[in-house]
Amino acid sequence: YHDLVSFHLPEVVGGQRWTRLIDTNQIDDMEEPTFEFGSSYDVTGRSVLLFELVMDPDYATARMELAMSEPG
């Protein structure tokens, strides 16, 4: 899209927050800021963003243990 769009970062079960990895409008920004669920992020026109979900360690461990205990 050619104009500014405000995007709300969704809540995800088992997650804690989001980390911004890439924003093509901020090429020189080497930081990886974090954002709470429900935070608003302004996406500039014709840009690409990549966010990574930061998982709750207890939830991730429980999921792994469950997967390991399932037959097959």
PDB file of N, CA and C in Angstrom:
ATOM      1  N   TYR A   1       0.842  -1.171   0.000  1.00  0.00           N
ATOM      2  CA  TYR A   1       0.000   0.000   0.000  1.00  0.00           C
ATOM      3  C   TYR A   1       0.885   1.230   0.000  1.00  0.00           C
ATOM      4  N   HIS A   2       0.418   2.315  -0.526  1.00  0.00           N
ATOM      5  CA  HIS A   2       1.239   3.518  -0.689  1.00  0.00           C
ATOM      6  C   HIS A   2       1.206   4.478   0.501  1.00  0.00           C
ATOM      7  N   ASP A   3       0.342   4.230   1.471  1.00  0.00           N
ATOM      8  CA  ASP A   3       0.185   5.176   2.574  1.00  0.00           C
ATOM      9  C   ASP A   3       0.475   4.488   3.910  1.00  0.00           C
ATOM     10  N   LEU A   4       0.492   5.263   4.978  1.00  0.00           N
ATOM     11  CA  LEU A   4       0.735   4.752   6.323  1.00  0.00           C
ATOM     12  C   LEU A   4      -0.451   3.896   6.794  1.00  0.00           C
ATOM     13  N   VAL A   5      -0.133   2.744   7.390  1.00  0.00           N
ATOM     14  CA  VAL A   5      -1.152   1.851   7.947  1.00  0.00           C
ATOM     15  C   VAL A   5      -0.753   1.531   9.379  1.00  0.00           C
ATOM     16  N   SER A   6      -1.701   1.651  10.295  1.00  0.00           N
ATOM     17  CA  SER A   6      -1.449   1.319  11.685  1.00  0.00           C
ATOM     18  C   SER A   6      -1.847  -0.138  11.900  1.00  0.00           C
ATOM     19  N   PHE A   7      -0.896  -0.939  12.376  1.00  0.00           N
ATOM     20  CA  PHE A   7      -1.094  -2.365  12.576  1.00  0.00           C
ATOM     21  C   PHE A   7      -1.007  -2.670  14.061  1.00  0.00           C
ATOM     22  N   HIS A   8      -1.926  -3.487  14.564  1.00  0.00           N
ATOM     23  CA  HIS A   8      -1.911  -3.874  15.974  1.00  0.00           C
ATOM     24  C   HIS A   8      -1.343  -5.276  16.093  1.00  0.00           C
ATOM     25  N   LEU A   9      -0.315  -5.420  16.912  1.00  0.00           N
ATOM     26  CA  LEU A   9       0.335  -6.715  17.086  1.00  0.00           C
ATOM     27  C   LEU A   9      -0.554  -7.618  17.936  1.00  0.00           C
ATOM     28  N   PRO A  10      -0.925  -8.784  17.393  1.00  0.00           N
ATOM     29  CA  PRO A  10      -1.908  -9.639  18.070  1.00  0.00           C
ATOM     30  C   PRO A  10      -1.333 -10.407  19.253  1.00  0.00           C
ATOM     31  N   GLU A  11      -2.229 -10.804  20.140  1.00  0.00           N
ATOM     32  CA  GLU A  11      -1.857 -11.683  21.242  1.00  0.00           C
ATOM     33  C   GLU A  11      -1.837 -13.113  20.726  1.00  0.00           C
ATOM     34  N   VAL A  12      -0.863 -13.902  21.170  1.00  0.00           N
ATOM     35  CA  VAL A  12      -0.724 -15.288  20.743  1.00  0.00           C
ATOM     36  C   VAL A  12      -0.574 -16.163  21.981  1.00  0.00           C
ATOM     37  N   VAL A  13      -1.354 -17.227  22.045  1.00  0.00           N
ATOM     38  CA  VAL A  13      -1.272 -18.144  23.174  1.00  0.00           C
ATOM     39  C   VAL A  13       0.149 -18.692  23.271  1.00  0.00           C
ATOM     40  N   GLY A  14       0.718 -18.635  24.463  1.00  0.00           N
ATOM     41  CA  GLY A  14       2.067 -19.140  24.684  1.00  0.00           C
ATOM     42  C   GLY A  14       3.166 -18.135  24.394  1.00  0.00           C
ATOM     43  N   GLY A  15       2.782 -16.959  23.937  1.00  0.00           N
ATOM     44  CA  GLY A  15       3.774 -15.928  23.640  1.00  0.00           C
ATOM     45  C   GLY A  15       3.860 -14.895  24.745  1.00  0.00           C
ATOM     46  N   GLN A  16       4.935 -14.107  24.705  1.00  0.00           N
ATOM     47  CA  GLN A  16       5.114 -13.034  25.688  1.00  0.00           C
ATOM     48  C   GLN A  16       5.046 -11.658  25.044  1.00  0.00           C
ATOM     49  N   ARG A  17       5.643 -11.522  23.874  1.00  0.00           N
ATOM     50  CA  ARG A  17       5.719 -10.225  23.190  1.00  0.00           C
ATOM     51  C   ARG A  17       6.268 -10.459  21.783  1.00  0.00           C
ATOM     52  N   TRP A  18       6.398  -9.396  21.023  1.00  0.00           N
ATOM     53  CA  TRP A  18       6.955  -9.442  19.673  1.00  0.00           C
ATOM     54  C   TRP A  18       8.279  -8.689  19.626  1.00  0.00           C
ATOM     55  N   THR A  19       9.202  -9.170  18.798  1.00  0.00           N
ATOM     56  CA  THR A  19      10.463  -8.474  18.537  1.00  0.00           C
ATOM     57  C   THR A  19      10.489  -8.096  17.062  1.00  0.00           C
ATOM     58  N   ARG A  20      10.768  -6.827  16.780  1.00  0.00           N
ATOM     59  CA  ARG A  20      10.879  -6.398  15.386  1.00  0.00           C
ATOM     60  C   ARG A  20      12.274  -6.748  14.880  1.00  0.00           C
ATOM     61  N   LEU A  21      12.340  -7.559  13.845  1.00  0.00           N
ATOM     62  CA  LEU A  21      13.617  -7.946  13.255  1.00  0.00           C
ATOM     63  C   LEU A  21      13.980  -7.083  12.055  1.00  0.00           C
ATOM     64  N   ILE A  22      12.972  -6.768  11.245  1.00  0.00           N
ATOM     65  CA  ILE A  22      13.228  -6.001  10.018  1.00  0.00           C
ATOM     66  C   ILE A  22      12.122  -4.972   9.809  1.00  0.00           C
ATOM     67  N   ASP A  23      12.525  -3.777   9.437  1.00  0.00           N
ATOM     68  CA  ASP A  23      11.622  -2.744   8.934  1.00  0.00           C
ATOM     69  C   ASP A  23      12.401  -2.055   7.827  1.00  0.00           C
ATOM     70  N   THR A  24      12.011  -2.276   6.582  1.00  0.00           N
ATOM     71  CA  THR A  24      12.784  -1.748   5.450  1.00  0.00           C
ATOM     72  C   THR A  24      12.778  -0.232   5.373  1.00  0.00           C
ATOM     73  N   ASN A  25      11.943   0.415   6.165  1.00  0.00           N
ATOM     74  CA  ASN A  25      11.956   1.875   6.213  1.00  0.00           C
ATOM     75  C   ASN A  25      12.981   2.388   7.219  1.00  0.00           C
ATOM     76  N   GLN A  26      13.542   1.482   8.028  1.00  0.00           N
ATOM     77  CA  GLN A  26      14.540   1.859   9.033  1.00  0.00           C
ATOM     78  C   GLN A  26      15.796   1.008   8.827  1.00  0.00           C
ATOM     79  N   ILE A  27      16.409   1.144   7.694  1.00  0.00           N
ATOM     80  CA  ILE A  27      17.540   0.312   7.284  1.00  0.00           C
ATOM     81  C   ILE A  27      18.721   0.414   8.255  1.00  0.00           C
ATOM     82  N   ASP A  28      19.024   1.606   8.752  1.00  0.00           N
ATOM     83  CA  ASP A  28      20.184   1.799   9.626  1.00  0.00           C
ATOM     84  C   ASP A  28      19.918   1.398  11.075  1.00  0.00           C
ATOM     85  N   ASP A  29      18.688   1.066  11.396  1.00  0.00           N
ATOM     86  CA  ASP A  29      18.327   0.716  12.770  1.00  0.00           C
ATOM     87  C   ASP A  29      18.709  -0.728  13.051  1.00  0.00           C
ATOM     88  N   MET A  30      19.774  -0.933  13.823  1.00  0.00           N
ATOM     89  CA  MET A  30      20.263  -2.280  14.122  1.00  0.00           C
ATOM     90  C   MET A  30      19.633  -2.843  15.395  1.00  0.00           C
ATOM     91  N   GLU A  31      18.863  -2.045  16.086  1.00  0.00           N
ATOM     92  CA  GLU A  31      18.207  -2.508  17.305  1.00  0.00           C
ATOM     93  C   GLU A  31      17.079  -3.470  16.949  1.00  0.00           C
ATOM     94  N   GLU A  32      16.708  -4.295  17.906  1.00  0.00           N
ATOM     95  CA  GLU A  32      15.570  -5.189  17.749  1.00  0.00           C
ATOM     96  C   GLU A  32      14.604  -4.924  18.902  1.00  0.00           C
ATOM     97  N   PRO A  33      13.829  -3.831  18.779  1.00  0.00           N
ATOM     98  CA  PRO A  33      12.930  -3.465  19.877  1.00  0.00           C
ATOM     99  C   PRO A  33      11.805  -4.483  20.052  1.00  0.00           C
ATOM    100  N   THR A  34      11.288  -4.548  21.284  1.00  0.00           N
ATOM    101  CA  THR A  34      10.190  -5.455  21.572  1.00  0.00           C
ATOM    102  C   THR A  34       8.903  -4.668  21.757  1.00  0.00           C
ATOM    103  N   PHE A  35       7.791  -5.345  21.517  1.00  0.00           N
ATOM    104  CA  PHE A  35       6.478  -4.722  21.593  1.00  0.00           C
ATOM    105  C   PHE A  35       5.518  -5.665  22.306  1.00  0.00           C
ATOM    106  N   GLU A  36       4.734  -5.110  23.207  1.00  0.00           N
ATOM    107  CA  GLU A  36       3.737  -5.886  23.937  1.00  0.00           C
ATOM    108  C   GLU A  36       2.560  -6.205  23.017  1.00  0.00           C
ATOM    109  N   PHE A  37       1.822  -7.252  23.358  1.00  0.00           N
ATOM    110  CA  PHE A  37       0.612  -7.586  22.616  1.00  0.00           C
ATOM    111  C   PHE A  37      -0.324  -6.390  22.608  1.00  0.00           C
ATOM    112  N   GLY A  38      -0.947  -6.143  21.476  1.00  0.00           N
ATOM    113  CA  GLY A  38      -1.886  -5.037  21.348  1.00  0.00           C
ATOM    114  C   GLY A  38      -1.238  -3.717  20.990  1.00  0.00           C
ATOM    115  N   SER A  39       0.100  -3.694  20.973  1.00  0.00           N
ATOM    116  CA  SER A  39       0.799  -2.460  20.600  1.00  0.00           C
ATOM    117  C   SER A  39       0.483  -2.104  19.156  1.00  0.00           C
ATOM    118  N   SER A  40       0.464  -0.827  18.891  1.00  0.00           N
ATOM    119  CA  SER A  40       0.240  -0.341  17.537  1.00  0.00           C
ATOM    120  C   SER A  40       1.587  -0.048  16.888  1.00  0.00           C
ATOM    121  N   TYR A  41       1.751  -0.441  15.621  1.00  0.00           N
ATOM    122  CA  TYR A  41       2.981  -0.166  14.888  1.00  0.00           C
ATOM    123  C   TYR A  41       2.586   0.462  13.566  1.00  0.00           C
ATOM    124  N   ASP A  42       3.167   1.625  13.264  1.00  0.00           N
ATOM    125  CA  ASP A  42       2.857   2.313  12.026  1.00  0.00           C
ATOM    126  C   ASP A  42       3.747   1.779  10.899  1.00  0.00           C
ATOM    127  N   VAL A  43       3.103   1.216   9.903  1.00  0.00           N
ATOM    128  CA  VAL A  43       3.799   0.646   8.752  1.00  0.00           C
ATOM    129  C   VAL A  43       3.776   1.687   7.636  1.00  0.00           C
ATOM    130  N   THR A  44       4.961   2.097   7.198  1.00  0.00           N
ATOM    131  CA  THR A  44       5.041   3.104   6.152  1.00  0.00           C
ATOM    132  C   THR A  44       4.745   2.483   4.790  1.00  0.00           C
ATOM    133  N   GLY A  45       4.381   3.336   3.858  1.00  0.00           N
ATOM    134  CA  GLY A  45       4.033   2.875   2.519  1.00  0.00           C
ATOM    135  C   GLY A  45       5.164   2.104   1.855  1.00  0.00           C
ATOM    136  N   ARG A  46       4.782   1.028   1.202  1.00  0.00           N
ATOM    137  CA  ARG A  46       5.693   0.194   0.418  1.00  0.00           C
ATOM    138  C   ARG A  46       6.906  -0.287   1.211  1.00  0.00           C
ATOM    139  N   SER A  47       6.654  -0.777   2.407  1.00  0.00           N
ATOM    140  CA  SER A  47       7.739  -1.300   3.234  1.00  0.00           C
ATOM    141  C   SER A  47       7.422  -2.736   3.643  1.00  0.00           C
ATOM    142  N   VAL A  48       8.432  -3.424   4.142  1.00  0.00           N
ATOM    143  CA  VAL A  48       8.292  -4.803   4.606  1.00  0.00           C
ATOM    144  C   VAL A  48       8.755  -4.863   6.056  1.00  0.00           C
ATOM    145  N   LEU A  49       7.990  -5.581   6.870  1.00  0.00           N
ATOM    146  CA  LEU A  49       8.349  -5.757   8.273  1.00  0.00           C
ATOM    147  C   LEU A  49       8.367  -7.235   8.612  1.00  0.00           C
ATOM    148  N   LEU A  50       9.230  -7.591   9.555  1.00  0.00           N
ATOM    149  CA  LEU A  50       9.294  -8.961  10.048  1.00  0.00           C
ATOM    150  C   LEU A  50       9.362  -8.904  11.570  1.00  0.00           C
ATOM    151  N   PHE A  51       8.408  -9.551  12.216  1.00  0.00           N
ATOM    152  CA  PHE A  51       8.368  -9.647  13.668  1.00  0.00           C
ATOM    153  C   PHE A  51       8.535 -11.107  14.061  1.00  0.00           C
ATOM    154  N   GLU A  52       9.174 -11.322  15.212  1.00  0.00           N
ATOM    155  CA  GLU A  52       9.327 -12.673  15.752  1.00  0.00           C
ATOM    156  C   GLU A  52       8.587 -12.735  17.088  1.00  0.00           C
ATOM    157  N   LEU A  53       7.836 -13.816  17.281  1.00  0.00           N
ATOM    158  CA  LEU A  53       7.139 -14.016  18.543  1.00  0.00           C
ATOM    159  C   LEU A  53       8.125 -14.524  19.579  1.00  0.00           C
ATOM    160  N   VAL A  54       8.168 -13.855  20.724  1.00  0.00           N
ATOM    161  CA  VAL A  54       8.980 -14.311  21.847  1.00  0.00           C
ATOM    162  C   VAL A  54       8.080 -15.214  22.679  1.00  0.00           C
ATOM    163  N   MET A  55       8.441 -16.499  22.742  1.00  0.00           N
ATOM    164  CA  MET A  55       7.620 -17.479  23.441  1.00  0.00           C
ATOM    165  C   MET A  55       7.857 -17.434  24.950  1.00  0.00           C
ATOM    166  N   ASP A  56       6.822 -17.745  25.702  1.00  0.00           N
ATOM    167  CA  ASP A  56       6.946 -17.939  27.141  1.00  0.00           C
ATOM    168  C   ASP A  56       7.732 -19.229  27.337  1.00  0.00           C
ATOM    169  N   PRO A  57       8.872 -19.196  28.017  1.00  0.00           N
ATOM    170  CA  PRO A  57       9.713 -20.398  28.156  1.00  0.00           C
ATOM    171  C   PRO A  57       8.971 -21.580  28.764  1.00  0.00           C
ATOM    172  N   ASP A  58       8.097 -21.344  29.742  1.00  0.00           N
ATOM    173  CA  ASP A  58       7.336 -22.431  30.350  1.00  0.00           C
ATOM    174  C   ASP A  58       6.401 -23.079  29.339  1.00  0.00           C
ATOM    175  N   TYR A  59       5.769 -22.275  28.499  1.00  0.00           N
ATOM    176  CA  TYR A  59       4.845 -22.791  27.492  1.00  0.00           C
ATOM    177  C   TYR A  59       5.606 -23.588  26.435  1.00  0.00           C
ATOM    178  N   ALA A  60       6.724 -23.056  25.969  1.00  0.00           N
ATOM    179  CA  ALA A  60       7.518 -23.742  24.949  1.00  0.00           C
ATOM    180  C   ALA A  60       8.025 -25.085  25.464  1.00  0.00           C
ATOM    181  N   THR A  61       8.471 -25.134  26.709  1.00  0.00           N
ATOM    182  CA  THR A  61       8.962 -26.377  27.305  1.00  0.00           C
ATOM    183  C   THR A  61       7.829 -27.388  27.421  1.00  0.00           C
ATOM    184  N   ALA A  62       6.670 -26.952  27.867  1.00  0.00           N
ATOM    185  CA  ALA A  62       5.523 -27.841  28.014  1.00  0.00           C
ATOM    186  C   ALA A  62       5.103 -28.410  26.663  1.00  0.00           C
ATOM    187  N   ARG A  63       5.105 -27.598  25.620  1.00  0.00           N
ATOM    188  CA  ARG A  63       4.738 -28.075  24.272  1.00  0.00           C
ATOM    189  C   ARG A  63       5.742 -29.113  23.785  1.00  0.00           C
ATOM    190  N   MET A  64       7.032 -28.892  24.032  1.00  0.00           N
ATOM    191  CA  MET A  64       8.064 -29.810  23.588  1.00  0.00           C
ATOM    192  C   MET A  64       7.914 -31.141  24.332  1.00  0.00           C
ATOM    193  N   GLU A  65       7.682 -31.078  25.626  1.00  0.00           N
ATOM    194  CA  GLU A  65       7.521 -32.302  26.408  1.00  0.00           C
ATOM    195  C   GLU A  65       6.304 -33.082  25.958  1.00  0.00           C
ATOM    196  N   LEU A  66       5.216 -32.400  25.634  1.00  0.00           N
ATOM    197  CA  LEU A  66       4.015 -33.054  25.150  1.00  0.00           C
ATOM    198  C   LEU A  66       4.281 -33.736  23.815  1.00  0.00           C
ATOM    199  N   ALA A  67       4.966 -33.061  22.911  1.00  0.00           N
ATOM    200  CA  ALA A  67       5.267 -33.635  21.608  1.00  0.00           C
ATOM    201  C   ALA A  67       6.165 -34.862  21.731  1.00  0.00           C
ATOM    202  N   MET A  68       7.097 -34.831  22.656  1.00  0.00           N
ATOM    203  CA  MET A  68       8.018 -35.954  22.845  1.00  0.00           C
ATOM    204  C   MET A  68       7.299 -37.160  23.449  1.00  0.00           C
ATOM    205  N   SER A  69       6.230 -36.946  24.208  1.00  0.00           N
ATOM    206  CA  SER A  69       5.536 -38.036  24.869  1.00  0.00           C
ATOM    207  C   SER A  69       4.473 -38.686  23.989  1.00  0.00           C
ATOM    208  N   GLU A  70       4.118 -38.047  22.872  1.00  0.00           N
ATOM    209  CA  GLU A  70       3.104 -38.612  21.982  1.00  0.00           C
ATOM    210  C   GLU A  70       3.692 -39.765  21.173  1.00  0.00           C
ATOM    211  N   PRO A  71       2.920 -40.844  21.000  1.00  0.00           N
ATOM    212  CA  PRO A  71       3.408 -41.980  20.209  1.00  0.00           C
ATOM    213  C   PRO A  71       3.522 -41.612  18.738  1.00  0.00           C
ATOM    214  N   GLY A  72       4.489 -42.221  18.069  1.00  0.00           N
ATOM    215  CA  GLY A  72       4.605 -42.035  16.621  1.00  0.00           C
ATOM    216  C   GLY A  72       5.736 -41.214  16.283  1.00  0.00           C
TER     217      GLY A  72
END
